[in-house]
Tab-separated table of C-alpha atoms in Angstrom:
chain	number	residue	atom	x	y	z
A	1	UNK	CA	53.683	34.059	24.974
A	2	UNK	CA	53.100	37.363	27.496
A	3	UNK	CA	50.325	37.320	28.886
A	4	UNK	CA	48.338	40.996	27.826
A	5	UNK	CA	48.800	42.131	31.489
A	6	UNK	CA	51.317	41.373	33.094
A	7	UNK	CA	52.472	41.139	36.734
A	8	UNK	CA	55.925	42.283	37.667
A	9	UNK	CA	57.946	42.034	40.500
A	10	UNK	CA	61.251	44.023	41.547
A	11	UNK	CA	63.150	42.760	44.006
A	12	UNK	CA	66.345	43.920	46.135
A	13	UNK	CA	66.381	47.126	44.559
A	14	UNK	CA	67.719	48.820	48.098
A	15	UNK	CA	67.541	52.439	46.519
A	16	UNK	CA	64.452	52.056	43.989
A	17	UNK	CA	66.993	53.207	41.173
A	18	UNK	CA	64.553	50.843	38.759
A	19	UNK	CA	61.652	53.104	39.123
A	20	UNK	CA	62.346	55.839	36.534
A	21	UNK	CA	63.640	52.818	33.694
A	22	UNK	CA	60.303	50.712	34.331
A	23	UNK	CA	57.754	53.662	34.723
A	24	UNK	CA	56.322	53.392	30.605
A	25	UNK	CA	55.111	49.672	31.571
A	26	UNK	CA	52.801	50.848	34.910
A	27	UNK	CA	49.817	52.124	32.284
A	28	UNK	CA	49.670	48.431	30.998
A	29	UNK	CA	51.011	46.121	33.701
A	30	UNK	CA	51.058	45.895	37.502
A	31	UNK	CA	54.323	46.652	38.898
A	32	UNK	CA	55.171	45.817	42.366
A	33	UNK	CA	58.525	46.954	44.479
A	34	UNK	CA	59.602	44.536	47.502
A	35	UNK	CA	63.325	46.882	48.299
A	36	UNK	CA	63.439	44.350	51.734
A	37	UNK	CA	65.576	41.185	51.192
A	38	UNK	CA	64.035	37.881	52.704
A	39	UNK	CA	65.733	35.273	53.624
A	40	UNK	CA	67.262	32.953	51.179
A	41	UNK	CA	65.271	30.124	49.837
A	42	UNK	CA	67.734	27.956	49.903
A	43	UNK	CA	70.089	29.005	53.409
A	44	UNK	CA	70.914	26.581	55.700
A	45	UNK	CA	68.790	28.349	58.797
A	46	UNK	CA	65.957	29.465	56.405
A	47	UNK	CA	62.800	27.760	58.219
A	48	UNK	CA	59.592	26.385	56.477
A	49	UNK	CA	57.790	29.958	57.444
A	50	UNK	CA	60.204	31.922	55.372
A	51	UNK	CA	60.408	29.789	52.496
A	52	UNK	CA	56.566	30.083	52.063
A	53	UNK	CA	56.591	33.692	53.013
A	54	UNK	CA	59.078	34.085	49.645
A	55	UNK	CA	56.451	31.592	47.723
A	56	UNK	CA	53.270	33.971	48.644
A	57	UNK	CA	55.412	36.942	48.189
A	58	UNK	CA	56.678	35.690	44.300
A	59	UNK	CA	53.977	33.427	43.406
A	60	UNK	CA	51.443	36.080	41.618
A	61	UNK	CA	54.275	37.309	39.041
A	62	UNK	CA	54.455	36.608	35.476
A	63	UNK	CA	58.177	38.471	35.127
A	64	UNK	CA	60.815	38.983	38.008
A	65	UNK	CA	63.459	41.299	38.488
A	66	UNK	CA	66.482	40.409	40.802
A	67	UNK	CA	69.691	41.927	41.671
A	68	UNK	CA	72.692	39.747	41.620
A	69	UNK	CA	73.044	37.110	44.227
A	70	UNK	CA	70.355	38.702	46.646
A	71	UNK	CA	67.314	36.408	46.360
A	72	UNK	CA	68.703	33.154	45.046
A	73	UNK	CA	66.555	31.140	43.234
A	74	UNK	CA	66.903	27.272	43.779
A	75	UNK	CA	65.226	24.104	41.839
A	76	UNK	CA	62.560	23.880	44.591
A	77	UNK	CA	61.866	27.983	44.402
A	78	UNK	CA	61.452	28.125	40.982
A	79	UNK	CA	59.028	25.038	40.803
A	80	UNK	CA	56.634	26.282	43.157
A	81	UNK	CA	55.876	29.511	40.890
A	82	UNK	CA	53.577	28.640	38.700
A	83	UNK	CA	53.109	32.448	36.694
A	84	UNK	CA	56.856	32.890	36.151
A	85	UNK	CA	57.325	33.545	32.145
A	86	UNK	CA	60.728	35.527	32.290
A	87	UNK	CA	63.370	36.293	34.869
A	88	UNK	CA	65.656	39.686	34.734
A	89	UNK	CA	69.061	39.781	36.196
A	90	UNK	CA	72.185	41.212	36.080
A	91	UNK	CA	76.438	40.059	35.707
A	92	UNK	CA	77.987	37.725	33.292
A	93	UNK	CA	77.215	35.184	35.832
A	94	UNK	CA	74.991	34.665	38.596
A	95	UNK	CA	75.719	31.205	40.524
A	96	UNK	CA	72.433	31.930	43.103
A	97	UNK	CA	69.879	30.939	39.570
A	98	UNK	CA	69.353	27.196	39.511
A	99	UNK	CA	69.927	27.843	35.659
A	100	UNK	CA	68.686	24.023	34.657
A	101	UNK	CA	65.575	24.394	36.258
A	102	UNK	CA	64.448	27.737	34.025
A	103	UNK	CA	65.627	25.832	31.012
A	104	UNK	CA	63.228	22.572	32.510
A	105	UNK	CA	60.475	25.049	32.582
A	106	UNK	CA	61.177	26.660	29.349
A	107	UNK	CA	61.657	30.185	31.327
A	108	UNK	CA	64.211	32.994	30.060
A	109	UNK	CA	67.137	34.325	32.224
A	110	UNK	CA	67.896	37.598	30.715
A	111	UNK	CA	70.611	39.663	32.386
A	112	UNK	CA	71.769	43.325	32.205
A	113	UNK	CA	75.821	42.994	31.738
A	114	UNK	CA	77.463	46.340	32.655
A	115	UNK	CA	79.901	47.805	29.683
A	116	UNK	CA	82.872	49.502	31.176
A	117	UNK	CA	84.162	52.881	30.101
A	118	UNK	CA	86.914	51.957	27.804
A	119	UNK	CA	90.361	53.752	28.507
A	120	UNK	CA	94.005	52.700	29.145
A	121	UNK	CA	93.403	54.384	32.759
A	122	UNK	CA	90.046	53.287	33.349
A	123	UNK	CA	89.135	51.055	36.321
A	124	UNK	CA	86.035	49.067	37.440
A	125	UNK	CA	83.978	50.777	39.961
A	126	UNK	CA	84.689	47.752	42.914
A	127	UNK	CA	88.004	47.827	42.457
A	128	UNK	CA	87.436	51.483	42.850
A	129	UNK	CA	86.246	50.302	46.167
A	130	UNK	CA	88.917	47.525	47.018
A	131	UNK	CA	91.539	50.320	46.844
A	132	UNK	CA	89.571	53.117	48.635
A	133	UNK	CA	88.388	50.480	51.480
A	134	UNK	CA	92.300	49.398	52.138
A	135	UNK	CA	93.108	53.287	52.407
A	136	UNK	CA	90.512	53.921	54.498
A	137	UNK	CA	91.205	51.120	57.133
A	138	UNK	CA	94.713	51.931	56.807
A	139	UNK	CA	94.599	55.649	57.457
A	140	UNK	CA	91.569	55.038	60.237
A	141	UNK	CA	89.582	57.665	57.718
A	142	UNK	CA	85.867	56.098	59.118
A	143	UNK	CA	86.685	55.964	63.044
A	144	UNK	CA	88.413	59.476	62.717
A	145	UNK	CA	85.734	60.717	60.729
A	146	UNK	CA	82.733	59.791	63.740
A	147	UNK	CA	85.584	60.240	66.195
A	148	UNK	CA	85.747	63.871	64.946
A	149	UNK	CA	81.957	64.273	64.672
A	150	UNK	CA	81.201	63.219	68.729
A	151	UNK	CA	84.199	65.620	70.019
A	152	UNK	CA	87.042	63.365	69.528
A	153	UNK	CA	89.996	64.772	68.115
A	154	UNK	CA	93.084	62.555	67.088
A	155	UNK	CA	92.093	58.953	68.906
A	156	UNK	CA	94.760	57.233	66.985
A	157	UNK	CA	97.742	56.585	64.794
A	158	UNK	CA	97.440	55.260	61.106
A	159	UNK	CA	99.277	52.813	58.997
A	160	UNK	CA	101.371	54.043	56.029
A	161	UNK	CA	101.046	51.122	52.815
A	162	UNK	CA	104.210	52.988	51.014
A	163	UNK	CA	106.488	50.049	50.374
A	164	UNK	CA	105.061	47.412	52.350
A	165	UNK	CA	103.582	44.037	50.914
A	166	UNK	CA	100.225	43.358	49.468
A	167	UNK	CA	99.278	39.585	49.571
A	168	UNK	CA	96.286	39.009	46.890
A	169	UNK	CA	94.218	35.736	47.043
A	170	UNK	CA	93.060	35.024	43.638
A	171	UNK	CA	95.257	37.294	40.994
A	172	UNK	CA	92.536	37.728	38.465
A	173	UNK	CA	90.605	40.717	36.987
A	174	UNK	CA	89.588	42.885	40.191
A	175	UNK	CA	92.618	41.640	42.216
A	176	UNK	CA	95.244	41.990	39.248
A	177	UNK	CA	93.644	45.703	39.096
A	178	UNK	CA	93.644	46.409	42.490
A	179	UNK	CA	97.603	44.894	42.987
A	180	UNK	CA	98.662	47.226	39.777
A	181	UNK	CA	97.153	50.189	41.448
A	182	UNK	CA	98.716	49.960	45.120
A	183	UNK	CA	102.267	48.414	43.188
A	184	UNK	CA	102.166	51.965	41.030
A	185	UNK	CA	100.784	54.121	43.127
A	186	UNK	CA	102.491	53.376	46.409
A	187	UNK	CA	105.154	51.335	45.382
A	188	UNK	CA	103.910	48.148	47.508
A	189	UNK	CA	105.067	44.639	46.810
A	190	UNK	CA	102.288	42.417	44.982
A	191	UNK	CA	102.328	38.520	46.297
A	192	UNK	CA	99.958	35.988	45.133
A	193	UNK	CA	98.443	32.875	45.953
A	194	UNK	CA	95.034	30.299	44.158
A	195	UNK	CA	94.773	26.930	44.302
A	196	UNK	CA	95.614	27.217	40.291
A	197	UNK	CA	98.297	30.025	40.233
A	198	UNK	CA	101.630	29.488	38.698
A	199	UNK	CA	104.541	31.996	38.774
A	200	UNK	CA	103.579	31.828	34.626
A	201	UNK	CA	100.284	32.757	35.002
A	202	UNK	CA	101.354	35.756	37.586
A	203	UNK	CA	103.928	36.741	35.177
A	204	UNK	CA	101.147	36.754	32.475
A	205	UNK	CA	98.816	39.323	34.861
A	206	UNK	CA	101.651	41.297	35.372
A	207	UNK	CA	102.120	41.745	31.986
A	208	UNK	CA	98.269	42.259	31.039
A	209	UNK	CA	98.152	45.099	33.176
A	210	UNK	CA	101.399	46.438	31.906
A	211	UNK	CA	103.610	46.115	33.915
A	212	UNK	CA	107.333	44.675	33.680
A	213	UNK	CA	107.622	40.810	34.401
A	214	UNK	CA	110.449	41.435	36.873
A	215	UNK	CA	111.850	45.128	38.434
A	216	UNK	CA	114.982	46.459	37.908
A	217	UNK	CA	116.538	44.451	40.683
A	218	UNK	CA	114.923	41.329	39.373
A	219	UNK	CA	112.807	40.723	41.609
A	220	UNK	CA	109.142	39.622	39.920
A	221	UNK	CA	106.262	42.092	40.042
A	222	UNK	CA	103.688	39.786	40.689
A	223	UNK	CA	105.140	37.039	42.931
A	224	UNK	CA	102.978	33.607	43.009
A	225	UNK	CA	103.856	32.340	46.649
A	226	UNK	CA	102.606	29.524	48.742
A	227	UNK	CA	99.289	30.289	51.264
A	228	UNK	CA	101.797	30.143	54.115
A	229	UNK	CA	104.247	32.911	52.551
A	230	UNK	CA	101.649	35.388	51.717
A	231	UNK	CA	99.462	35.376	55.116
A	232	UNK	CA	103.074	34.813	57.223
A	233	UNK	CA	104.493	37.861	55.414
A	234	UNK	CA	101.760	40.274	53.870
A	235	UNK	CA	100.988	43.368	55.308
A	236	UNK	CA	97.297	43.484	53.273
A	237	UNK	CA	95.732	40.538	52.581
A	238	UNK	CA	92.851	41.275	49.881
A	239	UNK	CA	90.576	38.409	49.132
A	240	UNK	CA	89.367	37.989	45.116
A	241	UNK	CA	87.951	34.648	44.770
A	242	UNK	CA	84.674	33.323	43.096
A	243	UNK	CA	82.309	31.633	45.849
A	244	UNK	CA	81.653	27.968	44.404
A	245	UNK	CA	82.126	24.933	46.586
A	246	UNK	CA	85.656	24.455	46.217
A	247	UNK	CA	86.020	27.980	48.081
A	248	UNK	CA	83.288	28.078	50.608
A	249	UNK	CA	85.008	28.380	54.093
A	250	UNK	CA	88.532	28.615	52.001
A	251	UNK	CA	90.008	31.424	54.563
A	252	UNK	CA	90.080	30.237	58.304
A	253	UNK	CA	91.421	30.290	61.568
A	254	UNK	CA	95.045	28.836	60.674
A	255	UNK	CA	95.389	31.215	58.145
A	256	UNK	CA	94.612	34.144	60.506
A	257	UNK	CA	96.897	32.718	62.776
A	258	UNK	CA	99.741	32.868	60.802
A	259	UNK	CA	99.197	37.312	59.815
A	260	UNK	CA	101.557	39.653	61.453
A	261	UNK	CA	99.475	41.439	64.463
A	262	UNK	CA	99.702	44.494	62.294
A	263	UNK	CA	98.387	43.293	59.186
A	264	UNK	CA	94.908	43.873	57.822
A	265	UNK	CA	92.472	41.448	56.055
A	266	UNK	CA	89.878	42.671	52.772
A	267	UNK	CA	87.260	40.794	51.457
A	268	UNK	CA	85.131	42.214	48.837
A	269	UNK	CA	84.426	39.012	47.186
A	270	UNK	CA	82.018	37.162	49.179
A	271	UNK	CA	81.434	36.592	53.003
A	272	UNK	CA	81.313	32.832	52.583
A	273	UNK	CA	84.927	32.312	51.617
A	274	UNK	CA	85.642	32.803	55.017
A	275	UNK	CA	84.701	30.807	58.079
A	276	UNK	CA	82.833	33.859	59.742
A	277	UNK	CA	83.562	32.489	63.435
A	278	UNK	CA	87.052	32.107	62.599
A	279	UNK	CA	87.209	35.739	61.310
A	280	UNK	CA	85.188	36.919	64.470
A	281	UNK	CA	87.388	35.369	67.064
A	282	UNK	CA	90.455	36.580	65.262
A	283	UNK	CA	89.152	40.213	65.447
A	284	UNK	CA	87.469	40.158	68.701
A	285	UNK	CA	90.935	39.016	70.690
A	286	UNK	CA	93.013	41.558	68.232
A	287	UNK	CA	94.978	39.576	66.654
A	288	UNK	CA	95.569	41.245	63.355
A	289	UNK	CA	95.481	45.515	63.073
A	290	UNK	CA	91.740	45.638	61.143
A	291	UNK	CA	89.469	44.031	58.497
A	292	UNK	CA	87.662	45.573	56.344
A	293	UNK	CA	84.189	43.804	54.455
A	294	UNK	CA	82.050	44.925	52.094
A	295	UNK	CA	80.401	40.987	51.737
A	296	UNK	CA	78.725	39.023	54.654
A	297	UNK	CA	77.842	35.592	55.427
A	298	UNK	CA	74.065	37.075	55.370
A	299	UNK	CA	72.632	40.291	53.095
A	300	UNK	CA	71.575	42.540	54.431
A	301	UNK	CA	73.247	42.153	57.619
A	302	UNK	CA	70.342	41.455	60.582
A	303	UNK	CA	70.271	44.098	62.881
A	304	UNK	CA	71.525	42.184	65.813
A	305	UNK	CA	74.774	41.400	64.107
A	306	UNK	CA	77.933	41.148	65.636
A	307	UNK	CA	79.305	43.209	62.702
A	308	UNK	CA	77.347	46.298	63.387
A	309	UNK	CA	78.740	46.399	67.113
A	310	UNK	CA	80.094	49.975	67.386
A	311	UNK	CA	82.719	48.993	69.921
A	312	UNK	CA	85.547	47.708	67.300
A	313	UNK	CA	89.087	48.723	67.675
A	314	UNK	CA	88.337	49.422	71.334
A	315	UNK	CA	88.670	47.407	74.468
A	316	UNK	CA	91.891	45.169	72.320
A	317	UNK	CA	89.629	44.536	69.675
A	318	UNK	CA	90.442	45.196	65.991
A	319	UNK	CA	89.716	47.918	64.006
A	320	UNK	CA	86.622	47.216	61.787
A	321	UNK	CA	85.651	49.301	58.401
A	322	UNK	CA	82.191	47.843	57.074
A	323	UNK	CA	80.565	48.563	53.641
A	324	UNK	CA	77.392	47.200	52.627
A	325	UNK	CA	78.430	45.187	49.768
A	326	UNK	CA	78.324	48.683	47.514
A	327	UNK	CA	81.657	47.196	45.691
A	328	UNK	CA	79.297	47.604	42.546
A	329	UNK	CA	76.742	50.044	43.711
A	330	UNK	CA	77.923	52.702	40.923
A	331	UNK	CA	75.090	54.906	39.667
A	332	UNK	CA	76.353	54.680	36.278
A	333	UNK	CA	76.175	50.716	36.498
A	334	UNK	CA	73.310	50.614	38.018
A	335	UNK	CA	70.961	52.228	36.076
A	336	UNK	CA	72.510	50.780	32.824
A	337	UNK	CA	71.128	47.076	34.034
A	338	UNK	CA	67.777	48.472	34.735
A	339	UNK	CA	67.801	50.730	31.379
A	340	UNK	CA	68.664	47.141	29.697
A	341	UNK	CA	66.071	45.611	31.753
A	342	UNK	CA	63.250	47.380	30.293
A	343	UNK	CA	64.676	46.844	26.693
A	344	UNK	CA	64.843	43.442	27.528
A	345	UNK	CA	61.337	43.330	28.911
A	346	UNK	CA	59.667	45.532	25.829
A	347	UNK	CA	61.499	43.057	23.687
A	348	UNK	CA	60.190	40.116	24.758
A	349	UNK	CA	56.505	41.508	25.495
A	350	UNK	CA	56.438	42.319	21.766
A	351	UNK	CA	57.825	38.665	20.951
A	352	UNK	CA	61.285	40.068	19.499
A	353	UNK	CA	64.449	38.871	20.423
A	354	UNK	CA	66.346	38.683	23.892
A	355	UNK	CA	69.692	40.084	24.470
A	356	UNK	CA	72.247	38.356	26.401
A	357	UNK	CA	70.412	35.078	27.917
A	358	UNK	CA	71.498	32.801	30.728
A	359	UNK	CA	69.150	30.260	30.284
């Protein structure tokens, strides 16, 4: 049962885009905004300070909104707030919620699920973002964009991706996307590697975005190859792999060793997956061409961080092009989760039905 009035907190909402969907409750209910990210509950470094600091910050509110994976929300959190009746979040999944421990406590997980436009041409908005952060890095676009702006004209040369090979780790929805675009559109060769990909399963991607099995020479379009083959030989490596265990500090120094010194490594799936060190040493001696990120090891990046240095691709270092994890950041989507958000929350304050629950 809701209590009459309620106390709600939004979290992590970086550009207050929840403001104009949760505005009819602030006449019955206290609403309070907290757009800075602490420090997760659960992170490895996270001392006792900051973990209460979250506690006092979350422990008055009866209903609490979240964004994806920003404030996770361990066993241990959620037991030490007491006034929690109903959590709001957003994606088909969200591996940060200690789902078992709502369900212990009897509390809802409602989430906001993001309907595409439907179209034979449409395309998600990150992979939107996969394909316009590869062109970028390749063609320099950021460094001759500021390079431009402070008096610099023409600092370097670019990299054409017409032909060449694009290795993607984990062939499934945003990097099966991502490979048909750059296979189509620039006519670049699409290798694959998992730890669960067949040539069968490649051929079946290949197919689901429809595209031939094999090209005219026979050659297939989406090539499953071993983890060697595709960082030996790839031009573009693009990381697309769900962060679970199994995958945490899955990319690392060997296989950074092994890229051509002109190749350039993506992730847009989540900083974890790589061992950050092993990524930073790699870059910092030049090794490969560029990387480009739009995920970290920590969100929002501190302000200290290595990866805001502005001397990359200087001094034999690589080129760096850094996005802050905006893969997803679509105004379109992100006003349809908090538009659900309040249904969901008028729904359940007058006792009715939730929508899409994930506890």
């Amino acid at each position: 049962m809701a209590a009459k009035r309620l106390n709600i907190a939004v979290l992590d909402d970086y550009q207050r885009a929840s403001e104009p969907h949760l505005a009819k409750f602030k006449d019955h209910h206290d609403i309070a905004y907290f757009p800075d990210t602490l420090l997760p509950y659960n992170g490895a470094d996270t001392p006792q300070s900051v973990k209460d600091a979250l506690v006092k910050r979350l422990e008055p509110f009866n209903v609490i909104s979240t964004v994806r994976e920003r404030t996770p929300f361990p066993a241990e959190l959620v037991n030490r707030l007491p006034n929690l009746q109903l959590l709001l979040t957003q994606g088909r999944r969200n591996l940060s919620l200690d789902l078992d421990a709502f369900k212990a406590r009897g509390i809802p997980v409602v989430t906001a699920i993001h309907v595409q436009a439907s179209g034979e041409n449409t395309v998600e908005s990150t992979t939107e973002h996969i394909v316009t952060m590869i062109l970028a890095l390749a063609r320099n676009i950021a460094e001759d964009d500021a390079g431009v702006k402070s008096g610099i004209w023409q600092s370097g040369l670019c990299t054409s991706l017409s032909g060449k090979t694009l290795g993607i780790i984990g062939l499934g929805r945003l990097g099966g996307a991502a490979a048909r675009i750059f296979h189509v559109a620039f006519g670049m060769k699409i290798i694959a590697w998992s730890q669960n990909l067949t040539q069968e399963s490649a051929d079946e991607q290949a197919a689901h975005f429809k595209l031939p099995v094999t090209n005219a020479d026979g050659e297939k379009t989406f090539k499953a190859v071993s983890r060697e083959e595709l960082f030996r030989t790839a031009d573009v490596v693009s990381l697309h792999v769900v962060l679970s265990d199994r995958t945490r500090g899955l990319i690392t120094t060997k296989d950074f060793d092994l890229m051509k010194p002109s190749a350039f490594f993506v992730n847009s799936s989540r900083g974890p997956l790589v061992v950050e060190q092993d990524l930073l040493d790699t870059l910092k001696a030049g090794k490969i061409r560029g990387a480009a990120l739009d995920v970290f090891w920590q969100e929002p990046l501190p302000a200290d961080s290595e990866w805001r240095n502005p001397d990359w691709g200087k001094n034999g270092r690589s080129h760096l092009l850094v996005t802050p994890h905006t893969g997803y950041v679509e105004e379109m989507a992100i006003n349809g989760f908090y538009e659900q958000a309040a249904k969901d929350l008028e729904a359940w304050i007058a006792g009715q039905p939730l929508g899409d629950r994930l506890a």
